[in-house]
PDB file of N, CA and C in Angstrom:
ATOM      1  N   UNK R   1      87.368  86.111  90.932  1.00  0.00           N
ATOM      2  CA  UNK R   1      87.151  85.671  92.360  1.00  0.00           C
ATOM      3  C   UNK R   1      86.065  85.897  92.860  1.00  0.00           C
ATOM      4  N   UNK R   2      85.881  85.550  93.936  1.00  0.00           N
ATOM      5  CA  UNK R   2      84.139  85.665  94.879  1.00  0.00           C
ATOM      6  C   UNK R   2      84.197  87.017  95.238  1.00  0.00           C
ATOM      7  N   UNK R   3      82.493  87.123  94.805  1.00  0.00           N
ATOM      8  CA  UNK R   3      82.145  88.122  95.005  1.00  0.00           C
ATOM      9  C   UNK R   3      81.838  88.456  97.003  1.00  0.00           C
ATOM     10  N   UNK R   4      82.204  87.472  97.479  1.00  0.00           N
ATOM     11  CA  UNK R   4      81.735  87.240  98.641  1.00  0.00           C
ATOM     12  C   UNK R   4      83.688  87.597  99.378  1.00  0.00           C
ATOM     13  N   UNK R   5      84.602  87.960  98.916  1.00  0.00           N
ATOM     14  CA  UNK R   5      85.456  88.685  99.278  1.00  0.00           C
ATOM     15  C   UNK R   5      85.466  89.374 100.288  1.00  0.00           C
ATOM     16  N   UNK R   6      86.037  89.467 101.140  1.00  0.00           N
ATOM     17  CA  UNK R   6      86.260  90.621 102.321  1.00  0.00           C
ATOM     18  C   UNK R   6      87.320  91.900 101.584  1.00  0.00           C
ATOM     19  N   UNK R   7      87.176  93.210 102.000  1.00  0.00           N
ATOM     20  CA  UNK R   7      87.856  93.697 101.287  1.00  0.00           C
ATOM     21  C   UNK R   7      88.889  94.859 102.728  1.00  0.00           C
ATOM     22  N   UNK R   8      90.000  95.237 102.838  1.00  0.00           N
ATOM     23  CA  UNK R   8      90.572  95.633 104.302  1.00  0.00           C
ATOM     24  C   UNK R   8      91.715  96.510 103.818  1.00  0.00           C
ATOM     25  N   UNK R   9      91.840  98.067 104.620  1.00  0.00           N
ATOM     26  CA  UNK R   9      92.865  98.198 104.121  1.00  0.00           C
ATOM     27  C   UNK R   9      93.092  98.493 105.615  1.00  0.00           C
ATOM     28  N   UNK R  10      94.859  98.353 105.393  1.00  0.00           N
ATOM     29  CA  UNK R  10      95.917  98.475 106.417  1.00  0.00           C
ATOM     30  C   UNK R  10      97.278  99.334 106.396  1.00  0.00           C
ATOM     31  N   UNK R  11      97.400 100.374 107.420  1.00  0.00           N
ATOM     32  CA  UNK R  11      98.334 101.227 107.089  1.00  0.00           C
ATOM     33  C   UNK R  11      99.404 101.024 107.896  1.00  0.00           C
ATOM     34  N   UNK R  12     100.489 100.699 107.567  1.00  0.00           N
ATOM     35  CA  UNK R  12     102.057 101.280 108.784  1.00  0.00           C
ATOM     36  C   UNK R  12     103.027 102.209 107.984  1.00  0.00           C
ATOM     37  N   UNK R  13     102.989 102.593 108.624  1.00  0.00           N
ATOM     38  CA  UNK R  13     103.959 104.090 108.854  1.00  0.00           C
ATOM     39  C   UNK R  13     103.378 104.770 107.477  1.00  0.00           C
ATOM     40  N   UNK R  14     103.680 105.001 106.124  1.00  0.00           N
ATOM     41  CA  UNK R  14     103.512 105.752 105.195  1.00  0.00           C
ATOM     42  C   UNK R  14     102.864 104.995 104.497  1.00  0.00           C
ATOM     43  N   UNK R  15     102.787 103.446 104.379  1.00  0.00           N
ATOM     44  CA  UNK R  15     102.351 102.440 103.749  1.00  0.00           C
ATOM     45  C   UNK R  15     101.019 102.078 103.494  1.00  0.00           C
ATOM     46  N   UNK R  16     100.759 101.992 102.609  1.00  0.00           N
ATOM     47  CA  UNK R  16      98.387 101.693 102.942  1.00  0.00           C
ATOM     48  C   UNK R  16      98.635 100.340 102.000  1.00  0.00           C
ATOM     49  N   UNK R  17      97.841  99.021 102.497  1.00  0.00           N
ATOM     50  CA  UNK R  17      97.575  98.269 101.479  1.00  0.00           C
ATOM     51  C   UNK R  17      95.983  97.877 101.657  1.00  0.00           C
ATOM     52  N   UNK R  18      95.948  97.857 100.372  1.00  0.00           N
ATOM     53  CA  UNK R  18      94.835  96.831 100.076  1.00  0.00           C
ATOM     54  C   UNK R  18      94.699  95.463 100.044  1.00  0.00           C
ATOM     55  N   UNK R  19      94.028  95.097 101.152  1.00  0.00           N
ATOM     56  CA  UNK R  19      94.088  93.228 101.153  1.00  0.00           C
ATOM     57  C   UNK R  19      92.417  92.671 100.715  1.00  0.00           C
ATOM     58  N   UNK R  20      92.520  92.329  99.836  1.00  0.00           N
ATOM     59  CA  UNK R  20      91.439  91.298  99.395  1.00  0.00           C
ATOM     60  C   UNK R  20      91.313  89.974 100.076  1.00  0.00           C
ATOM     61  N   UNK R  21      90.610  89.580 100.842  1.00  0.00           N
ATOM     62  CA  UNK R  21      90.319  88.156 101.728  1.00  0.00           C
ATOM     63  C   UNK R  21      89.146  87.314 101.191  1.00  0.00           C
ATOM     64  N   UNK R  22      89.588  86.698 100.793  1.00  0.00           N
ATOM     65  CA  UNK R  22      88.530  85.506 100.123  1.00  0.00           C
ATOM     66  C   UNK R  22      89.159  84.270 100.402  1.00  0.00           C
ATOM     67  N   UNK R  23      87.819  83.193 100.658  1.00  0.00           N
ATOM     68  CA  UNK R  23      87.738  81.780 100.996  1.00  0.00           C
ATOM     69  C   UNK R  23      87.290  81.849 102.359  1.00  0.00           C
ATOM     70  N   UNK R  24      87.253  80.645 102.772  1.00  0.00           N
ATOM     71  CA  UNK R  24      86.524  80.285 104.687  1.00  0.00           C
ATOM     72  C   UNK R  24      87.576  80.758 105.097  1.00  0.00           C
ATOM     73  N   UNK R  25      87.210  81.240 106.591  1.00  0.00           N
ATOM     74  CA  UNK R  25      88.076  81.642 107.698  1.00  0.00           C
ATOM     75  C   UNK R  25      88.713  81.013 108.459  1.00  0.00           C
ATOM     76  N   UNK R  26      88.322  79.550 107.793  1.00  0.00           N
ATOM     77  CA  UNK R  26      89.099  78.407 108.571  1.00  0.00           C
ATOM     78  C   UNK R  26      89.592  77.451 107.868  1.00  0.00           C
ATOM     79  N   UNK R  27      90.008  78.001 106.464  1.00  0.00           N
ATOM     80  CA  UNK R  27      90.924  77.646 105.383  1.00  0.00           C
ATOM     81  C   UNK R  27      92.599  77.904 106.009  1.00  0.00           C
ATOM     82  N   UNK R  28      93.434  77.474 105.562  1.00  0.00           N
ATOM     83  CA  UNK R  28      94.693  77.587 105.564  1.00  0.00           C
ATOM     84  C   UNK R  28      95.199  79.232 105.410  1.00  0.00           C
ATOM     85  N   UNK R  29      96.107  80.123 105.534  1.00  0.00           N
ATOM     86  CA  UNK R  29      96.397  81.592 104.710  1.00  0.00           C
ATOM     87  C   UNK R  29      97.154  80.876 103.577  1.00  0.00           C
ATOM     88  N   UNK R  30      96.850  81.397 102.697  1.00  0.00           N
ATOM     89  CA  UNK R  30      97.873  81.708 101.375  1.00  0.00           C
ATOM     90  C   UNK R  30      97.668  83.295 100.939  1.00  0.00           C
ATOM     91  N   UNK R  31      99.449  84.159 100.909  1.00  0.00           N
ATOM     92  CA  UNK R  31      99.114  85.022 100.409  1.00  0.00           C
ATOM     93  C   UNK R  31      99.661  85.343  99.230  1.00  0.00           C
ATOM     94  N   UNK R  32      98.999  86.071  97.962  1.00  0.00           N
ATOM     95  CA  UNK R  32      99.316  86.108  96.732  1.00  0.00           C
ATOM     96  C   UNK R  32      99.823  87.627  96.681  1.00  0.00           C
ATOM     97  N   UNK R  33     100.961  87.832  96.139  1.00  0.00           N
ATOM     98  CA  UNK R  33     101.018  89.499  95.936  1.00  0.00           C
ATOM     99  C   UNK R  33     100.936  89.489  94.654  1.00  0.00           C
ATOM    100  N   UNK R  34     101.149  90.615  94.339  1.00  0.00           N
ATOM    101  CA  UNK R  34     101.220  91.466  93.106  1.00  0.00           C
ATOM    102  C   UNK R  34     102.118  92.893  92.786  1.00  0.00           C
ATOM    103  N   UNK R  35     102.657  92.750  91.377  1.00  0.00           N
ATOM    104  CA  UNK R  35     103.458  94.291  91.634  1.00  0.00           C
ATOM    105  C   UNK R  35     102.837  95.445  90.973  1.00  0.00           C
ATOM    106  N   UNK R  36     102.819  96.577  91.287  1.00  0.00           N
ATOM    107  CA  UNK R  36     102.765  97.290  90.162  1.00  0.00           C
ATOM    108  C   UNK R  36     102.830  97.018  88.350  1.00  0.00           C
ATOM    109  N   UNK R  37     101.562  97.706  87.841  1.00  0.00           N
ATOM    110  CA  UNK R  37     100.768  97.712  87.743  1.00  0.00           C
ATOM    111  C   UNK R  37      99.321  97.200  87.781  1.00  0.00           C
ATOM    112  N   UNK R  38      99.569  95.852  88.138  1.00  0.00           N
ATOM    113  CA  UNK R  38      99.002  94.594  88.778  1.00  0.00           C
ATOM    114  C   UNK R  38      98.067  95.165  89.652  1.00  0.00           C
ATOM    115  N   UNK R  39      96.647  94.271  89.191  1.00  0.00           N
ATOM    116  CA  UNK R  39      95.636  94.366  90.541  1.00  0.00           C
ATOM    117  C   UNK R  39      95.773  92.964  90.892  1.00  0.00           C
ATOM    118  N   UNK R  40      94.745  92.610  91.738  1.00  0.00           N
ATOM    119  CA  UNK R  40      94.238  91.578  92.246  1.00  0.00           C
ATOM    120  C   UNK R  40      93.604  90.607  91.320  1.00  0.00           C
ATOM    121  N   UNK R  41      93.369  90.893  90.302  1.00  0.00           N
ATOM    122  CA  UNK R  41      92.627  90.329  89.235  1.00  0.00           C
ATOM    123  C   UNK R  41      93.787  89.472  88.781  1.00  0.00           C
ATOM    124  N   UNK R  42      94.925  89.612  89.232  1.00  0.00           N
ATOM    125  CA  UNK R  42      95.763  89.230  88.670  1.00  0.00           C
ATOM    126  C   UNK R  42      95.823  87.632  88.725  1.00  0.00           C
ATOM    127  N   UNK R  43      94.833  87.370  89.437  1.00  0.00           N
ATOM    128  CA  UNK R  43      95.046  85.992  90.530  1.00  0.00           C
ATOM    129  C   UNK R  43      93.534  85.059  90.482  1.00  0.00           C
ATOM    130  N   UNK R  44      92.794  85.851  89.204  1.00  0.00           N
ATOM    131  CA  UNK R  44      91.860  85.569  88.800  1.00  0.00           C
ATOM    132  C   UNK R  44      91.921  83.840  88.521  1.00  0.00           C
ATOM    133  N   UNK R  45      92.884  83.540  87.505  1.00  0.00           N
ATOM    134  CA  UNK R  45      92.455  82.247  87.423  1.00  0.00           C
ATOM    135  C   UNK R  45      93.132  81.140  88.019  1.00  0.00           C
ATOM    136  N   UNK R  46      93.965  81.631  89.696  1.00  0.00           N
ATOM    137  CA  UNK R  46      94.317  80.410  90.274  1.00  0.00           C
ATOM    138  C   UNK R  46      93.474  80.626  91.541  1.00  0.00           C
ATOM    139  N   UNK R  47      92.871  81.500  91.874  1.00  0.00           N
ATOM    140  CA  UNK R  47      91.652  81.641  93.100  1.00  0.00           C
ATOM    141  C   UNK R  47      90.650  80.299  93.337  1.00  0.00           C
ATOM    142  N   UNK R  48      90.111  79.906  92.035  1.00  0.00           N
ATOM    143  CA  UNK R  48      89.502  78.895  91.904  1.00  0.00           C
ATOM    144  C   UNK R  48      89.989  77.384  92.408  1.00  0.00           C
ATOM    145  N   UNK R  49      91.274  77.214  91.808  1.00  0.00           N
ATOM    146  CA  UNK R  49      91.879  76.195  92.373  1.00  0.00           C
ATOM    147  C   UNK R  49      92.213  75.833  93.455  1.00  0.00           C
ATOM    148  N   UNK R  50      92.506  77.380  94.524  1.00  0.00           N
ATOM    149  CA  UNK R  50      92.870  77.246  96.012  1.00  0.00           C
ATOM    150  C   UNK R  50      91.634  77.147  96.480  1.00  0.00           C
ATOM    151  N   UNK R  51      91.019  77.603  96.360  1.00  0.00           N
ATOM    152  CA  UNK R  51      89.481  77.256  96.812  1.00  0.00           C
ATOM    153  C   UNK R  51      89.020  75.441  96.820  1.00  0.00           C
ATOM    154  N   UNK R  52      88.975  74.953  95.324  1.00  0.00           N
ATOM    155  CA  UNK R  52      89.105  73.694  95.741  1.00  0.00           C
ATOM    156  C   UNK R  52      90.093  72.776  96.433  1.00  0.00           C
ATOM    157  N   UNK R  53      91.434  72.968  96.445  1.00  0.00           N
ATOM    158  CA  UNK R  53      92.282  72.789  97.816  1.00  0.00           C
ATOM    159  C   UNK R  53      91.605  72.578  98.933  1.00  0.00           C
ATOM    160  N   UNK R  54      90.641  73.738  99.224  1.00  0.00           N
ATOM    161  CA  UNK R  54      90.863  73.776 100.761  1.00  0.00           C
ATOM    162  C   UNK R  54      91.017  75.280 101.530  1.00  0.00           C
TER     163      UNK R  54
END
């Protein structure tokens, strides 16, 4: 994943979500979810293809 990824934390009630925002701000939104115990690195092979697709 790109070193320029934006990281944010969102909280809703007792739930806390760490969000990695990667890619151009003006591009379409794609949400990739992972389950426990995986991390965002689960998608490292997919992200370059999404970037290439725009």
